[in-house]
XYZ file of C-alpha atoms in Angstrom:
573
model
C 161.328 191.695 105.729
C 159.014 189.979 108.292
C 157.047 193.118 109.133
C 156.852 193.909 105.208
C 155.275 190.364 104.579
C 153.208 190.301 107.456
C 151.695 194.043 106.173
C 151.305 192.947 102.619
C 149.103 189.889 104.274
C 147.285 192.003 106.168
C 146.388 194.439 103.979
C 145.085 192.067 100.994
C 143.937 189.562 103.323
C 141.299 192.354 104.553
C 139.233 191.763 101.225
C 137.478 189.279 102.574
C 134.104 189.234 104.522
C 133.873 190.985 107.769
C 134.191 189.720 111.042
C 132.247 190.366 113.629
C 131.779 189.651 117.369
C 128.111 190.330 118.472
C 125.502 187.293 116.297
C 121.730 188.077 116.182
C 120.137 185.877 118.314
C 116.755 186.467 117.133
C 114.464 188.868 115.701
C 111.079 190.437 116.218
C 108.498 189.461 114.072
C 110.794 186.831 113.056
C 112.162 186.149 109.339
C 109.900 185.120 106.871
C 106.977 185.532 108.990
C 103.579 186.402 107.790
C 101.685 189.199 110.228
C 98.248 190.053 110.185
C 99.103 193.919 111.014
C 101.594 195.798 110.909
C 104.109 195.518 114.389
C 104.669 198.644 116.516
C 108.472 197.814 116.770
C 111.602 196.271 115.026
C 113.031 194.434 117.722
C 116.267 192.696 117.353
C 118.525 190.525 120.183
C 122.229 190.033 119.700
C 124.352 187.169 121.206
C 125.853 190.458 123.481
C 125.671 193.968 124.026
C 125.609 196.408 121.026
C 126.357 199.552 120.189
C 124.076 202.112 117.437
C 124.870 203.986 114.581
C 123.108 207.056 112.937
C 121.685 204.682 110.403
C 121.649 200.939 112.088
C 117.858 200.434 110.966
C 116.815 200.254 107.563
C 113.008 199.246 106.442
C 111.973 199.079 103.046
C 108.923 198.750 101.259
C 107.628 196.189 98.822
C 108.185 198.532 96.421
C 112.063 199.338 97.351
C 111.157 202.837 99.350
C 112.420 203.729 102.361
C 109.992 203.482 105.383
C 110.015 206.262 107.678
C 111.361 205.198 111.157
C 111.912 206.652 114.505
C 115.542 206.667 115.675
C 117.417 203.403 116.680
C 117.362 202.799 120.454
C 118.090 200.211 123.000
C 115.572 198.389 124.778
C 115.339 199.890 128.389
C 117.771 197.427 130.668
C 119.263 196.265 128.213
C 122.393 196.444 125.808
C 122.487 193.599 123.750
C 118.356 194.383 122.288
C 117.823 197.334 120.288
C 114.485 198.388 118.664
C 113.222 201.045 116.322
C 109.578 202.441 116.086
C 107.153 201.671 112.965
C 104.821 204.866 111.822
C 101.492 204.660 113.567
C 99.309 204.835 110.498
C 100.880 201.246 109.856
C 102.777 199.995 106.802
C 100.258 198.336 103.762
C 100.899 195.581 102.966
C 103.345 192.952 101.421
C 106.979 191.656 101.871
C 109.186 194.201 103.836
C 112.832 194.047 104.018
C 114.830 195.231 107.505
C 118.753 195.729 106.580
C 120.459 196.156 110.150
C 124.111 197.341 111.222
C 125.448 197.866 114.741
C 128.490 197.681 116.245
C 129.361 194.766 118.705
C 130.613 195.356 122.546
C 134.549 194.625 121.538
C 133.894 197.442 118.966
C 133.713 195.325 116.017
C 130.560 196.340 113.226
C 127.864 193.139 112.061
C 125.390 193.519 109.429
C 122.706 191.790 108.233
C 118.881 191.498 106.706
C 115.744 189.923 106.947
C 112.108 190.522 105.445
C 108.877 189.300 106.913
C 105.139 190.319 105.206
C 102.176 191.946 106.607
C 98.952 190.536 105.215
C 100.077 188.659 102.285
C 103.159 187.900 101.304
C 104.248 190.414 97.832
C 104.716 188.338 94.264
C 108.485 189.825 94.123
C 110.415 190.683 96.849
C 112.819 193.990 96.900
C 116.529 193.904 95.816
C 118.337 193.065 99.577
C 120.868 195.525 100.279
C 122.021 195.217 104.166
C 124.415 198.281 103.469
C 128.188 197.674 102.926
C 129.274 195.403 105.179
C 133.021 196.319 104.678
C 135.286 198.941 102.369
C 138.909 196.954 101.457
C 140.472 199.728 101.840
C 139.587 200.809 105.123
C 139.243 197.236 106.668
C 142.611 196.696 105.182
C 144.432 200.052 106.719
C 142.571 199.258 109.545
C 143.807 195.958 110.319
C 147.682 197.329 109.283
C 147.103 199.729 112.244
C 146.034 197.318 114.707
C 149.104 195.103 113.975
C 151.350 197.959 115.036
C 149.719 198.876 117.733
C 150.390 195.593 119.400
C 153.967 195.423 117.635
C 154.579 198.397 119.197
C 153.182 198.416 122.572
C 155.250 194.370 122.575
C 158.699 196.993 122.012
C 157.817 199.317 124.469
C 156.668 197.493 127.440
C 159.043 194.630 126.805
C 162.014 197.227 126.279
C 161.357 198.520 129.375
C 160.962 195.448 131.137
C 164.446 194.035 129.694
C 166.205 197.542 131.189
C 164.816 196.963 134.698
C 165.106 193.754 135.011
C 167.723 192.371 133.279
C 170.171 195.085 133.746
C 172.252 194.832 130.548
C 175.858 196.196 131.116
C 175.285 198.186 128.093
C 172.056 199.642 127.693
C 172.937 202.079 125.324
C 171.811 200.471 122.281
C 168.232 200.138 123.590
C 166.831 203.564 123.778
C 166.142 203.546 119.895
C 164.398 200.685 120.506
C 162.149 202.407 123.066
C 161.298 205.207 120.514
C 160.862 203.493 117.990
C 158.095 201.420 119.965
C 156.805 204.545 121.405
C 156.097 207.094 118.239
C 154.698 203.419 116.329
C 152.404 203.398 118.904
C 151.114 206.819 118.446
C 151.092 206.769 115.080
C 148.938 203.560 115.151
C 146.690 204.887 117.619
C 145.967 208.049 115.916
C 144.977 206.360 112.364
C 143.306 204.035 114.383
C 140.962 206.670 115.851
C 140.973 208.227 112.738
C 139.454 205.205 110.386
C 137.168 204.286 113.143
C 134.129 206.196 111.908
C 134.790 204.667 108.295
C 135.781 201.416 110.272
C 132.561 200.906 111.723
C 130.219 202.368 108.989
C 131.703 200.585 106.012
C 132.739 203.356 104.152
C 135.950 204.767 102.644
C 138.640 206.153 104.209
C 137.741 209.087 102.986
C 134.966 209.956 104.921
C 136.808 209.694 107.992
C 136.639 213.704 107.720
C 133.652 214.595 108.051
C 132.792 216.321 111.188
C 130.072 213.882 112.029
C 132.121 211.143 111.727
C 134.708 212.509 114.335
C 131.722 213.312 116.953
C 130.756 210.409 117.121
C 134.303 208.473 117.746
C 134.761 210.973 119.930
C 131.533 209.767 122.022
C 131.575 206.201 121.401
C 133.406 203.712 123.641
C 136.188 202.625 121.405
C 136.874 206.167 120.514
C 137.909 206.747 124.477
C 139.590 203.783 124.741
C 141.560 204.769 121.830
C 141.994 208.560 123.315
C 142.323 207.128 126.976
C 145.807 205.404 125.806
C 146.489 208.425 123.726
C 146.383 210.400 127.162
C 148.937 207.539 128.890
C 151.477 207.831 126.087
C 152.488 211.481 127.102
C 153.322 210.381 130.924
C 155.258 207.030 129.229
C 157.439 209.686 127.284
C 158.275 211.389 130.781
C 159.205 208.150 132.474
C 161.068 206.817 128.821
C 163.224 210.161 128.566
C 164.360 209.741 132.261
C 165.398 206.078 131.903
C 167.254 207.733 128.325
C 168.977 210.198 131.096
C 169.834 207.646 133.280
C 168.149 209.322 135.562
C 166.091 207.628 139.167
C 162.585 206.526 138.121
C 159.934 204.706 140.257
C 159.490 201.260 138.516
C 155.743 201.601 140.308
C 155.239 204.214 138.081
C 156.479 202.483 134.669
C 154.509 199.061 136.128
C 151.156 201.028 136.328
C 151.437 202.665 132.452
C 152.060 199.288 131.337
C 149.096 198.319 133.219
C 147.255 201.263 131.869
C 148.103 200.735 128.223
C 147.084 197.223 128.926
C 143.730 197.820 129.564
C 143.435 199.902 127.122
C 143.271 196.674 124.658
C 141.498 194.359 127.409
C 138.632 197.111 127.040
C 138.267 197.560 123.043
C 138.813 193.256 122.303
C 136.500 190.514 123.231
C 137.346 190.084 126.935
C 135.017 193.476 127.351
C 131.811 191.263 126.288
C 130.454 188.067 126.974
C 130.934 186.089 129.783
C 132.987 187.029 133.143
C 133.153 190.464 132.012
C 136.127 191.250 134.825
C 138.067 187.931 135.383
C 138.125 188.089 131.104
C 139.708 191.519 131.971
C 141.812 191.207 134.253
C 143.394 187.734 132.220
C 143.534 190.143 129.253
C 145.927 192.537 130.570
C 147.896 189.586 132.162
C 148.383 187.846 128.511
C 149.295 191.376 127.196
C 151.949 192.210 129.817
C 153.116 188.664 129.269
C 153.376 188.611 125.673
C 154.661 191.900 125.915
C 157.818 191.327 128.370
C 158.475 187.675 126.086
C 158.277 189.281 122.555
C 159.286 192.649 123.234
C 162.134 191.545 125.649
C 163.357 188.867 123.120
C 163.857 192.190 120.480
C 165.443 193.856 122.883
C 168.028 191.356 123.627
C 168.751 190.375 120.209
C 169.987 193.696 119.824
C 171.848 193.503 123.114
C 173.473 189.987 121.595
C 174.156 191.306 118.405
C 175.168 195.798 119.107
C 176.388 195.715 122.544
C 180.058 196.057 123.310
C 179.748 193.959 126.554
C 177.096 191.361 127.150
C 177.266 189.803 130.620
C 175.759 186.092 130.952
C 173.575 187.135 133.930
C 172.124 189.651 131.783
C 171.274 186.803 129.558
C 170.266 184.214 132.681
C 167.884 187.067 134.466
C 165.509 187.185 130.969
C 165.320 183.199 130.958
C 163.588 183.657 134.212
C 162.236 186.436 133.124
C 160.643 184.371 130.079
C 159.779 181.523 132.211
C 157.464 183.499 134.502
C 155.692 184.831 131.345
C 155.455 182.260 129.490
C 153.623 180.489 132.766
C 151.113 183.709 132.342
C 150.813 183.525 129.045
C 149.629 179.397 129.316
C 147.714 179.668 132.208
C 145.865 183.055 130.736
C 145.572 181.181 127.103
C 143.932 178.254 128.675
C 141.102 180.342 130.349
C 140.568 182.556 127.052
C 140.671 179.465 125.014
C 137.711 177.802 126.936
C 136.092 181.880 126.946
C 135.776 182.106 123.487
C 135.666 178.345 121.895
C 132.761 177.100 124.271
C 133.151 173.794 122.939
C 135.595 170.930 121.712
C 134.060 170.779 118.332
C 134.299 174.750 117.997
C 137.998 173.868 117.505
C 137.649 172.071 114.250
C 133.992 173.962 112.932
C 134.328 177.513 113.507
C 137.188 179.766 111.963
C 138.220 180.899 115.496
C 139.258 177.671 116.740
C 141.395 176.576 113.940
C 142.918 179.809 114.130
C 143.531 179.374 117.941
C 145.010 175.734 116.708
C 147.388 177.617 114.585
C 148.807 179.649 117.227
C 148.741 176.805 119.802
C 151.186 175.304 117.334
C 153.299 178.348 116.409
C 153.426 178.860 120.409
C 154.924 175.101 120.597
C 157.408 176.072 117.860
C 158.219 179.293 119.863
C 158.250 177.340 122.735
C 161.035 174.888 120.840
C 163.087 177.902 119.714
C 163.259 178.878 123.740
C 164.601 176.302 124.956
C 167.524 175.950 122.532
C 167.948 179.151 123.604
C 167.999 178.374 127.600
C 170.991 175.758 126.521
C 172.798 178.213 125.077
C 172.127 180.751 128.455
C 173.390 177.823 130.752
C 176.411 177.540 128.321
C 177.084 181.248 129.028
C 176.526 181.435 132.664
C 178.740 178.695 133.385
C 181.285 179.930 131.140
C 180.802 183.878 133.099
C 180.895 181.923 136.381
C 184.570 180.352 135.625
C 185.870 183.532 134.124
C 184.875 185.070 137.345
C 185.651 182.823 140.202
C 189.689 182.045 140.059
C 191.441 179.518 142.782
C 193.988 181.287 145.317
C 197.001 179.495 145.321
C 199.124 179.790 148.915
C 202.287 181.769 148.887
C 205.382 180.303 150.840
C 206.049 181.375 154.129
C 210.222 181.821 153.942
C 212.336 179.485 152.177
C 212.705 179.160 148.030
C 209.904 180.331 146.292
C 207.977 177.882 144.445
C 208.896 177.485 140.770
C 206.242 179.189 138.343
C 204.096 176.399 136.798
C 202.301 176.423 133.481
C 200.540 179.157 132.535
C 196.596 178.942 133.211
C 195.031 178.349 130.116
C 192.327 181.308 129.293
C 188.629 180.861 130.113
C 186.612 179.408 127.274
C 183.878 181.097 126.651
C 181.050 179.729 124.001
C 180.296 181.404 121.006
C 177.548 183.770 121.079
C 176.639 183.184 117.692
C 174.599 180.110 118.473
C 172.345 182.092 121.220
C 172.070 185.031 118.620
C 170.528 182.457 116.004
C 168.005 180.752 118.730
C 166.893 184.132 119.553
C 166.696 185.806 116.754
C 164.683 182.384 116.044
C 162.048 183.235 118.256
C 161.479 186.934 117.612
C 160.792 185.494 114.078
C 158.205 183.040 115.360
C 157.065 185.137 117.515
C 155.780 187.926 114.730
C 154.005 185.035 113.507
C 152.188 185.013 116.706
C 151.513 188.524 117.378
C 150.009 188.370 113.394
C 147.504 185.241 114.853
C 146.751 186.798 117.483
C 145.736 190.375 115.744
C 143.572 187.906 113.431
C 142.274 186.319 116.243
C 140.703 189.896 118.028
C 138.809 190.651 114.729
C 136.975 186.699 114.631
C 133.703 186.413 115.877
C 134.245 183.537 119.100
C 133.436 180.013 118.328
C 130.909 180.260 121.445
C 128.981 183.325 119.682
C 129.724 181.385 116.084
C 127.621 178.359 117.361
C 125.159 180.398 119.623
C 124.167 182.512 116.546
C 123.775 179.270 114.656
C 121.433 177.783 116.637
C 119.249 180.510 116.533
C 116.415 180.817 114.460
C 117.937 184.215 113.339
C 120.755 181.973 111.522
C 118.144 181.648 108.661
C 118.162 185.029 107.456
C 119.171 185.961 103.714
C 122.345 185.636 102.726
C 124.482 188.257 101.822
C 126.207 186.564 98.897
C 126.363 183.632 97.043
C 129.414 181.961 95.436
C 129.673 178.469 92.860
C 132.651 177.228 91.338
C 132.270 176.111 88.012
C 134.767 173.679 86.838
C 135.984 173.415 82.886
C 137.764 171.216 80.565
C 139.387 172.741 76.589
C 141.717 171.243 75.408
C 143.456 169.304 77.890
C 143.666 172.544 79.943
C 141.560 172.404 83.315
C 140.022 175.352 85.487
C 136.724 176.739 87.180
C 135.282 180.071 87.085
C 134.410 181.749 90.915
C 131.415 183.109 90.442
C 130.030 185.426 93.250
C 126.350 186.525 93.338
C 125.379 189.566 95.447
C 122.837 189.170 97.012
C 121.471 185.948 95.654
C 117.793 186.701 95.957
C 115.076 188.169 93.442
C 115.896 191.316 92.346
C 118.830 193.287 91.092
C 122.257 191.644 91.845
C 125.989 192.499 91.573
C 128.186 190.016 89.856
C 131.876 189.094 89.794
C 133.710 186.395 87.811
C 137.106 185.276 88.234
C 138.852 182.281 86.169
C 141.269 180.419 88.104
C 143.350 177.923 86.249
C 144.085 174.183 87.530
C 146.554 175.508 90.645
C 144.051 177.850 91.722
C 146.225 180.710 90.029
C 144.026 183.917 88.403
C 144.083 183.036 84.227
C 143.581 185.865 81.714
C 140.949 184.894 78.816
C 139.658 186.923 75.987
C 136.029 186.342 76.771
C 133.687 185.521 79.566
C 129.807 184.820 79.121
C 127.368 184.101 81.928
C 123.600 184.003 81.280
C 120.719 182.777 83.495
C 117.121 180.550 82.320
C 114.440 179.610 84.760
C 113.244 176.332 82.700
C 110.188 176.362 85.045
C 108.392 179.341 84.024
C 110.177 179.415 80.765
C 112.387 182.454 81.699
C 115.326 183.309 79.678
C 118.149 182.903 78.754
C 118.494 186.372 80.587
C 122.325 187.768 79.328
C 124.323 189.488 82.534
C 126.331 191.340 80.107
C 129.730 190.750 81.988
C 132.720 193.128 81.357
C 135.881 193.152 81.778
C 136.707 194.799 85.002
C 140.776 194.191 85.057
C 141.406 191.105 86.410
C 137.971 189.743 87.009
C 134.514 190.224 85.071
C 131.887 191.894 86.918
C 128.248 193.771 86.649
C 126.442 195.663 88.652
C 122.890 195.521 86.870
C 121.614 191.636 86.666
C 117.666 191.626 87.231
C 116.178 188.202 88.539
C 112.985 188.917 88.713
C 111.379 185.720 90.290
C 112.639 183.422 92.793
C 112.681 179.483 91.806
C 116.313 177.213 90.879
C 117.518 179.214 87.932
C 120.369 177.393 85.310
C 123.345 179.380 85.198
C 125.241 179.218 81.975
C 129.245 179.999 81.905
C 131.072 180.061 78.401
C 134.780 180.957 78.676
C 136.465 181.160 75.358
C 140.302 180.834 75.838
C 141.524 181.588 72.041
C 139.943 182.794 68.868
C 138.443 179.001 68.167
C 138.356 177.335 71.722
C 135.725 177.797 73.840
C 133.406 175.632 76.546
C 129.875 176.081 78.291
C 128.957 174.689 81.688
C 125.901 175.016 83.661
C 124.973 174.933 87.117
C 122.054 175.045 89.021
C 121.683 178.294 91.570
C 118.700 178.605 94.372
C 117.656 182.129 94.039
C 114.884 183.216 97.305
């Protein structure tokens, strides 16, 4: 039921803007600027190193054409500036728009779009279109694969861990456990490397197919990583099917796959860019392991607690030392990512990456809280095991009567396991909801980069969308209309409309109207024509052809006689 809700999250919760890890830093010639040629170059610095698609520069013309370009390369020495050659005969002139998409070092894609004029700048600039920044449904299948991959690789490792370590007197009812973790992980590996191209060109899942596609996964750095623990699953399966048999295995060689797969995140997340490229590493794979042999251990012996025939308390006593040590790791590796990717003490409250980092400091504390009822209950049972092991010799007579038989010794009591079962089974609860933050976590852009890219003068550039909330009042009924404009500036626009009701809940009305007047040059009122798209109005063809504050006028009609007009003002550049 957890992993159900957690998927349903995670796939709807991928509608939403992309997140990405590399921030342009600045641009050459800058946005907005005015040149009096035309520049040889397109030259464009990111917060760190990034890497190029087939189509990551895009120049268009005041007149919406596409300008001829040379390919898209890096600057030489240099991974985190990439440039891309303007034709020698020189451009005209007028307002040019540059729509840009790479793909940051911890193999996340950014977008974005500027314009700057040579000469003069034009009367009307072109319709912005920075390319799709993201397709829901590969984003969203995306992000579903990612969460298994660390739910799985958590089973395995930690599984494995549990075996060797804690020694359970019945082990039998683990090995499912072990497969289970293992084919997940393949499975979410290979549609991983499979929605990659899509993934990273913001297309549909669909196009993962295409033989182009594949080449390039195949040659790019996250497509390795992603084949490079492909390649380590098929030795795990060896070593797994000999601890199935029973048979003797080298715990060196299970300690350096776990390693192995553990790099393979540390190299594809954010500790492979930034600062202290190889201490960010190395504490990657340490917080992995960690969380790994915590989580994944707690599974396994929640099913030792609650399927095996025979449960020994110093089974139970070796994994609360076993959870101590990584819980230590896990703190102590936090601590140094924390101050990695934050930067700041205000980047806890201001960016989205520190109050997600807040949220999982506090469902660590719970997990923490679930522990250590847990521990209780493991003292409980070793003390109990100890008495039902240890038994006092009582001195036979040496000739004479034999002593008379005294009461009978009353049987060991041993404390229910029920109450360890619940603490546990606590924690593995909690600790999905930590495995879920930190999956969100690897896919936002750091609150250092977030605050870097803002001071920039970069930060200015056009938006990609912009949203107003219009609230309304008929007859005693309250609600707003969400209103998103794409891409806000001169030119043609995309437009959706949703009406939410006073809780924030979607409402269903008959009719929606939205039309736009620009009082200043005596423009309008210009009708966007909005239809009725299932569940939210929309068009795809609104023309605003000058830039100045426009008046934006929403009538929602709720019944055949009620209906109400608002306006709001809306900045279009």
């Amino acid at each position: 039921m957890l992993l159900g809700t957690v998927l349903v999250l995670l796939l709807f919760g991928g509608a939403g803007p992309a997140s990405a890890h590399a921030a342009l830093r600045s641009a050459d010639p800058e946005d907005g600027t005015v040149l009096k040629s035309a520049p040889g170059y397109i030259t464009l610095t990111f917060t760190e190193s990034v890497g190029l698609l087939d189509d990551s520069f895009r120049v268009l013309s005041p007149k919406n054409e596409r300008v001829r370009t040379g390919e898209a390369e890096h600057v030489p020495g240099s991974s985190d500036t990439a440039r891309v050659s303007l034709p020698a005969s020189g451009l005209g002139e007028g307002t040019f728009t540059v729509a840009w998409r790479v793909v940051s070092a911890d193999s996340h894609p950014v977008s974005g779009a500027f314009t700057f004029s040579v000469g003069k700048p034009s009367a009307t600039a072109v319709t912005v279109d920075p390319g799709p920044v993201e397709n829901p449904a590969t984003n969203g299948l995306y992000n579903i694969a990612r969460y298994l991959a660390y739910l799985a690789v958590a089973l395995l490792i930690g599984t494995a861990v549990f075996l060797a370590f804690c020694r359970p007197a019945d082990p039998s009812v683990l090995p499912r456990l072990l497969r289970v973790g293992w084919w997940t992980l393949v499975g979410a590996t290979v549609a991983l490397f499979v929605l990659r191209a899509p993934y990273e060109a913001g297309t549909g899942p669909a196009t993962a197919f295409d033989a182009a596609a594949f080449e390039r996964t195949v040659t790019s750095r996250p497509g390795l990583v992603l084949l490079a623990r492909l390649v380590l699953l098929a030795p795990t399966a060896i070593f797994l099917l000999r601890l199935f048999r029973r048979r003797r295995s080298s715990y060196a060689i299970g300690a350096a796959l776990a390693l192995g797969l553990a790099l393979t995140w540390a190299a594809g997340e954010h500790a492979s860019a930034g600062l202290q490229v190889p201490v960010a590493m190395a504490s990657s794979v340490l917080h992995v392991l960690a969380m790994a042999a915590w989580l994944g251990g707690l599974t396994a012996l929640v099913v030792t607690l609650y399927r095996a025939a025979v449960v020994e308390p110093a089974t139970v006593a070796r994994f609360s030392r076993l959870a101590f040590v990584s819980v230590t790791v896990l703190v102590l590796t936090g601590v140094y990512q924390s101050w990695r990717g934050l930067g700041s003490w205000s980047a806890l409250t201001d960016t989205t990456y520190g109050r997600l980092l807040v949220a999982k400091l506090i469902a660590v504390v719970v997990l923490l809280t679930a522990a250590g009822f847990s521990r209780l209950w493991t003292v409980r049972l070793a003390t109990a095991g100890a008495r039902t092991v240890v038994r006092e010799r009582v001195p036979e007579p040496v000739g004479g009567p034999a002593l008379p038989d005294g009461p009978p010794e009353p049987p060991p009591v041993v404390p229910d396991r029920r109450g360890l079962r619940r603490s546990v089974l606590a924690e593995v609860a909690v600790g999905v909801v930590v495995l879920v933050l930190t999956t969100v976590l690897t896919g936002t852009v750091p609150g250092r980069a977030e605050e870097e890219a803002a001071k920039s003068p970069a930060a200015a550039g056009l938006p990609v969308a912009s949203v107003s909330y219009v609230p309304f009042e008929i007859g005693g009924a309250r609600g707003q209309v969400q209103i998103t404009l794409d891409s806000g500036r001169v030119g043609r626009n995309t437009v959706e409309a949703v009406v939410l009701d006073a809780e924030g809940g979607f409402a269903i009305v008959p009719e929606l109207r939205l039309s736009f007047s620009l009082p200043s040059q005596d423009i309008g009122p210009l009708d966007a024509e909005l239809t009725d798209k299932g569940g939210y109005w929309g068009t795809d063809d609104l023309d605003l052809p000058i830039a100045g504050t426009w008046e934006m006028k929403v009538t929602v009609r709720v019944s055949d006689i009620d209906q109400v007009s608002e306006t709001k003002p809306v900045e279009i550049h």
